[in-house]
PDB file of C-alpha atoms in Angstrom:
ATOM      1  CA  UNK A   1      27.287  51.628-137.753  1.00 33.00           C
ATOM      2  CA  UNK A   2      24.808  50.168-140.292  1.00 35.00           C
ATOM      3  CA  UNK A   3      26.104  48.864-143.541  1.00 35.00           C
ATOM      4  CA  UNK A   4      24.704  47.304-146.555  1.00 34.00           C
ATOM      5  CA  UNK A   5      25.716  43.555-146.992  1.00 40.00           C
ATOM      6  CA  UNK A   6      26.217  42.006-150.496  1.00 37.00           C
ATOM      7  CA  UNK A   7      23.887  39.147-150.293  1.00 40.00           C
ATOM      8  CA  UNK A   8      22.481  36.498-152.861  1.00 37.00           C
ATOM      9  CA  UNK A   9      22.603  36.953-156.298  1.00 36.00           C
ATOM     10  CA  UNK A  10      19.143  37.313-157.769  1.00 35.00           C
ATOM     11  CA  UNK A  11      19.421  33.682-159.439  1.00 35.00           C
ATOM     12  CA  UNK A  12      19.914  32.120-156.075  1.00 35.00           C
ATOM     13  CA  UNK A  13      17.466  33.971-154.024  1.00 34.00           C
ATOM     14  CA  UNK A  14      14.720  31.299-154.547  1.00 32.00           C
ATOM     15  CA  UNK A  15      16.965  29.103-152.670  1.00 34.00           C
ATOM     16  CA  UNK A  16      16.777  31.155-149.402  1.00 33.00           C
ATOM     17  CA  UNK A  17      13.585  29.440-147.991  1.00 33.00           C
ATOM     18  CA  UNK A  18      11.344  31.274-145.496  1.00 36.00           C
ATOM     19  CA  UNK A  19      14.237  34.356-145.851  1.00 41.00           C
ATOM     20  CA  UNK A  20      13.123  37.858-145.083  1.00 49.00           C
ATOM     21  CA  UNK A  21      16.541  39.552-145.687  1.00 48.00           C
ATOM     22  CA  UNK A  22      16.271  41.860-148.653  1.00 55.00           C
ATOM     23  CA  UNK A  23      19.482  42.517-150.828  1.00 56.00           C
ATOM     24  CA  UNK A  24      21.485  45.715-149.716  1.00 58.00           C
ATOM     25  CA  UNK A  25      19.384  45.892-146.768  1.00 59.00           C
ATOM     26  CA  UNK A  26      21.265  47.636-143.905  1.00 60.00           C
ATOM     27  CA  UNK A  27      22.791  45.367-141.134  1.00 61.00           C
ATOM     28  CA  UNK A  28      24.950  46.481-138.424  1.00 73.00           C
ATOM     29  CA  UNK A  29      28.275  44.145-138.858  1.00 75.00           C
ATOM     30  CA  UNK A  30      29.069  43.767-135.207  1.00 72.00           C
ATOM     31  CA  UNK A  31      25.442  43.044-134.211  1.00 84.00           C
ATOM     32  CA  UNK A  32      24.854  39.888-136.533  1.00 90.00           C
ATOM     33  CA  UNK A  33      23.185  37.161-134.652  1.00 94.00           C
ATOM     34  CA  UNK A  34      22.932  33.794-135.929  1.00 96.00           C
ATOM     35  CA  UNK A  35      24.589  30.016-136.706  1.00 98.00           C
ATOM     36  CA  UNK A  36      27.383  29.512-139.192  1.00 97.00           C
ATOM     37  CA  UNK A  37      26.131  26.897-141.984  1.00 97.00           C
ATOM     38  CA  UNK A  38      28.129  23.490-140.181  1.00 96.00           C
ATOM     39  CA  UNK A  39      26.890  24.392-136.663  1.00 97.00           C
ATOM     40  CA  UNK A  40      24.519  21.599-135.418  1.00 98.00           C
ATOM     41  CA  UNK A  41      21.259  22.673-133.744  1.00 98.00           C
ATOM     42  CA  UNK A  42      18.921  20.129-131.881  1.00 97.00           C
ATOM     43  CA  UNK A  43      15.939  19.228-133.565  1.00 98.00           C
ATOM     44  CA  UNK A  44      13.038  16.727-133.580  1.00 97.00           C
ATOM     45  CA  UNK A  45      15.146  14.727-136.675  1.00 95.00           C
ATOM     46  CA  UNK A  46      18.408  14.708-134.436  1.00 96.00           C
ATOM     47  CA  UNK A  47      21.332  17.298-134.829  1.00 97.00           C
ATOM     48  CA  UNK A  48      20.765  19.330-138.184  1.00 98.00           C
ATOM     49  CA  UNK A  49      23.148  21.727-139.348  1.00 98.00           C
ATOM     50  CA  UNK A  50      22.173  25.409-139.517  1.00 97.00           C
ATOM     51  CA  UNK A  51      22.458  25.218-143.201  1.00 97.00           C
ATOM     52  CA  UNK A  52      19.536  22.501-143.710  1.00 97.00           C
ATOM     53  CA  UNK A  53      17.131  24.348-141.319  1.00 98.00           C
ATOM     54  CA  UNK A  54      13.929  25.357-142.907  1.00 97.00           C
ATOM     55  CA  UNK A  55      10.648  27.106-141.921  1.00 97.00           C
ATOM     56  CA  UNK A  56       8.401  24.706-139.892  1.00 97.00           C
ATOM     57  CA  UNK A  57      11.549  22.265-138.478  1.00 98.00           C
ATOM     58  CA  UNK A  58      10.934  21.291-134.941  1.00 98.00           C
ATOM     59  CA  UNK A  59      13.833  22.768-132.686  1.00 98.00           C
ATOM     60  CA  UNK A  60      14.504  21.560-129.407  1.00 97.00           C
ATOM     61  CA  UNK A  61      14.102  23.902-126.482  1.00 97.00           C
ATOM     62  CA  UNK A  62      15.444  24.090-122.926  1.00 94.00           C
ATOM     63  CA  UNK A  63      12.152  23.501-121.579  1.00 92.00           C
ATOM     64  CA  UNK A  64      11.894  20.120-123.032  1.00 90.00           C
ATOM     65  CA  UNK A  65       9.768  20.662-125.744  1.00 95.00           C
ATOM     66  CA  UNK A  66      10.161  21.183-129.430  1.00 97.00           C
ATOM     67  CA  UNK A  67       8.647  24.255-131.339  1.00 97.00           C
ATOM     68  CA  UNK A  68       8.660  24.840-135.071  1.00 98.00           C
ATOM     69  CA  UNK A  69      10.694  27.535-136.970  1.00 98.00           C
ATOM     70  CA  UNK A  70       8.460  30.344-137.869  1.00 97.00           C
ATOM     71  CA  UNK A  71      10.965  32.695-139.380  1.00 96.00           C
ATOM     72  CA  UNK A  72      14.096  31.672-140.851  1.00 96.00           C
ATOM     73  CA  UNK A  73      17.015  34.305-142.783  1.00 95.00           C
ATOM     74  CA  UNK A  74      20.192  33.581-144.068  1.00 96.00           C
ATOM     75  CA  UNK A  75      22.408  36.538-144.587  1.00 93.00           C
ATOM     76  CA  UNK A  76      25.365  35.972-147.034  1.00 95.00           C
ATOM     77  CA  UNK A  77      28.556  37.859-146.296  1.00 95.00           C
ATOM     78  CA  UNK A  78      31.381  37.688-149.301  1.00 95.00           C
ATOM     79  CA  UNK A  79      35.008  38.327-148.762  1.00 95.00           C
ATOM     80  CA  UNK A  80      35.165  42.078-149.585  1.00 94.00           C
ATOM     81  CA  UNK A  81      32.373  43.046-146.807  1.00 93.00           C
ATOM     82  CA  UNK A  82      34.517  40.610-144.413  1.00 94.00           C
ATOM     83  CA  UNK A  83      37.542  42.495-145.313  1.00 94.00           C
ATOM     84  CA  UNK A  84      36.005  45.874-144.526  1.00 93.00           C
ATOM     85  CA  UNK A  85      34.248  44.482-141.357  1.00 94.00           C
ATOM     86  CA  UNK A  86      36.215  41.870-139.605  1.00 94.00           C
ATOM     87  CA  UNK A  87      33.811  42.320-136.494  1.00 94.00           C
ATOM     88  CA  UNK A  88      31.334  40.111-138.704  1.00 95.00           C
ATOM     89  CA  UNK A  89      33.592  37.215-138.711  1.00 96.00           C
ATOM     90  CA  UNK A  90      32.402  34.029-136.899  1.00 97.00           C
ATOM     91  CA  UNK A  91      33.101  33.092-133.334  1.00 97.00           C
ATOM     92  CA  UNK A  92      34.495  29.596-132.962  1.00 97.00           C
ATOM     93  CA  UNK A  93      33.638  28.024-129.892  1.00 96.00           C
ATOM     94  CA  UNK A  94      36.020  25.113-129.799  1.00 96.00           C
ATOM     95  CA  UNK A  95      35.119  21.527-128.153  1.00 95.00           C
ATOM     96  CA  UNK A  96      35.534  21.246-124.631  1.00 94.00           C
ATOM     97  CA  UNK A  97      36.447  24.953-123.942  1.00 92.00           C
ATOM     98  CA  UNK A  98      33.427  26.161-122.062  1.00 90.00           C
ATOM     99  CA  UNK A  99      31.861  24.728-118.592  1.00 81.00           C
ATOM    100  CA  UNK A 100      31.290  20.911-118.118  1.00 79.00           C
ATOM    101  CA  UNK A 101      33.285  19.949-121.276  1.00 87.00           C
ATOM    102  CA  UNK A 102      31.032  22.079-123.609  1.00 92.00           C
ATOM    103  CA  UNK A 103      30.630  22.427-126.387  1.00 95.00           C
ATOM    104  CA  UNK A 104      30.426  18.425-127.377  1.00 95.00           C
ATOM    105  CA  UNK A 105      31.883  19.678-130.680  1.00 96.00           C
ATOM    106  CA  UNK A 106      33.206  22.931-132.101  1.00 96.00           C
ATOM    107  CA  UNK A 107      30.216  25.382-132.997  1.00 97.00           C
ATOM    108  CA  UNK A 108      30.596  28.778-134.764  1.00 97.00           C
ATOM    109  CA  UNK A 109      28.103  31.575-134.408  1.00 97.00           C
ATOM    110  CA  UNK A 110      27.740  35.295-135.193  1.00 97.00           C
ATOM    111  CA  UNK A 111      29.450  37.877-132.851  1.00 96.00           C
ATOM    112  CA  UNK A 112      26.369  38.946-131.078  1.00 95.00           C
ATOM    113  CA  UNK A 113      24.674  35.593-130.822  1.00 96.00           C
ATOM    114  CA  UNK A 114      23.566  34.909-127.192  1.00 95.00           C
ATOM    115  CA  UNK A 115      24.870  32.000-124.892  1.00 94.00           C
ATOM    116  CA  UNK A 116      22.508  31.269-122.148  1.00 91.00           C
ATOM    117  CA  UNK A 117      24.133  30.610-118.749  1.00 72.00           C
ATOM    118  CA  UNK A 118      25.483  27.291-117.983  1.00 62.00           C
ATOM    119  CA  UNK A 119      24.802  24.370-115.345  1.00 52.00           C
ATOM    120  CA  UNK A 120      20.892  24.615-116.128  1.00 46.00           C
ATOM    121  CA  UNK A 121      20.257  28.530-115.050  1.00 43.00           C
ATOM    122  CA  UNK A 122      18.280  30.281-117.691  1.00 44.00           C
ATOM    123  CA  UNK A 123      19.087  34.031-118.057  1.00 47.00           C
ATOM    124  CA  UNK A 124      17.154  36.953-119.790  1.00 52.00           C
ATOM    125  CA  UNK A 125      20.269  38.294-121.646  1.00 62.00           C
ATOM    126  CA  UNK A 126      22.543  35.593-121.663  1.00 81.00           C
ATOM    127  CA  UNK A 127      26.140  36.503-123.205  1.00 90.00           C
ATOM    128  CA  UNK A 128      27.160  37.745-126.626  1.00 93.00           C
ATOM    129  CA  UNK A 129      29.643  35.036-127.914  1.00 95.00           C
ATOM    130  CA  UNK A 130      32.179  37.932-128.709  1.00 94.00           C
ATOM    131  CA  UNK A 131      32.352  38.577-125.181  1.00 92.00           C
ATOM    132  CA  UNK A 132      34.082  35.044-124.823  1.00 93.00           C
ATOM    133  CA  UNK A 133      36.848  36.194-126.894  1.00 94.00           C
ATOM    134  CA  UNK A 134      39.495  36.370-124.173  1.00 92.00           C
ATOM    135  CA  UNK A 135      38.542  32.823-122.945  1.00 91.00           C
ATOM    136  CA  UNK A 136      40.877  30.038-124.182  1.00 93.00           C
ATOM    137  CA  UNK A 137      39.606  28.088-126.964  1.00 95.00           C
ATOM    138  CA  UNK A 138      37.269  30.985-128.189  1.00 96.00           C
ATOM    139  CA  UNK A 139      38.395  33.014-131.048  1.00 95.00           C
ATOM    140  CA  UNK A 140      37.385  34.925-134.279  1.00 96.00           C
ATOM    141  CA  UNK A 141      37.740  32.662-137.372  1.00 97.00           C
ATOM    142  CA  UNK A 142      38.897  34.130-140.220  1.00 95.00           C
ATOM    143  CA  UNK A 143      36.916  33.256-143.424  1.00 95.00           C
ATOM    144  CA  UNK A 144      36.631  34.441-147.064  1.00 94.00           C
ATOM    145  CA  UNK A 145      32.914  34.355-147.254  1.00 95.00           C
ATOM    146  CA  UNK A 146      30.076  32.711-144.805  1.00 95.00           C
ATOM    147  CA  UNK A 147      26.465  32.841-144.224  1.00 96.00           C
ATOM    148  CA  UNK A 148      24.636  32.920-140.963  1.00 97.00           C
ATOM    149  CA  UNK A 149      21.139  31.341-140.492  1.00 97.00           C
ATOM    150  CA  UNK A 150      19.230  33.327-138.242  1.00 96.00           C
ATOM    151  CA  UNK A 151      15.804  31.924-136.794  1.00 96.00           C
ATOM    152  CA  UNK A 152      13.235  31.946-134.131  1.00 94.00           C
ATOM    153  CA  UNK A 153      10.423  30.080-132.915  1.00 96.00           C
ATOM    154  CA  UNK A 154       7.581  32.649-132.413  1.00 94.00           C
ATOM    155  CA  UNK A 155       8.953  33.662-128.849  1.00 93.00           C
ATOM    156  CA  UNK A 156      12.441  33.979-126.989  1.00 93.00           C
ATOM    157  CA  UNK A 157      13.575  30.434-126.615  1.00 95.00           C
ATOM    158  CA  UNK A 158      16.710  28.600-125.788  1.00 95.00           C
ATOM    159  CA  UNK A 159      17.720  26.022-128.288  1.00 97.00           C
ATOM    160  CA  UNK A 160      20.693  23.511-127.946  1.00 96.00           C
ATOM    161  CA  UNK A 161      23.611  23.310-130.113  1.00 96.00           C
ATOM    162  CA  UNK A 162      26.696  20.639-129.063  1.00 95.00           C
ATOM    163  CA  UNK A 163      25.249  20.875-125.687  1.00 93.00           C
ATOM    164  CA  UNK A 164      25.320  24.717-125.164  1.00 94.00           C
ATOM    165  CA  UNK A 165      22.218  26.724-124.978  1.00 95.00           C
ATOM    166  CA  UNK A 166      21.814  29.794-127.491  1.00 96.00           C
ATOM    167  CA  UNK A 167      19.167  32.008-126.942  1.00 95.00           C
ATOM    168  CA  UNK A 168      16.835  32.803-130.217  1.00 93.00           C
ATOM    169  CA  UNK A 169      14.169  34.994-130.320  1.00 85.00           C
ATOM    170  CA  UNK A 170      12.202  37.594-132.398  1.00 76.00           C
ATOM    171  CA  UNK A 171      14.618  41.026-132.489  1.00 62.00           C
TER     172      UNK A 171
END
């Protein structure tokens, strides 16, 4: 089901550096990908909160190198939207709840954000965060409003957040 998202007020749109998302654009709530604001991503500057990422920042990839962010979007979800579409609420993965004691700190991601396989084995598809909800330490976090930062590096890549590899790429 595609729905319209209440996005940034016109006065604040200029602050959305690099965003290609348009107010009122249809978005499938259950298919949202991205990172909650305080989820840290490994970059050439160190660990950076998703809300602080900008186009051009160099992000660490699983192959060991760094690639620049070539596209970045922020989707803002208000209380009314989240009340109507609880499937859009973030998935919180608590510290140490996955394999090998990861994540190193709690992370929050959009429901359809894909996690790559653990133990150094990459996969093409990965596993959606919402599919981990039955796992201890993983749950849907109630929110009254939030934003998801979505980005890609020009191609499919696996990026690191608190020891967990997450798949990002052009849709």
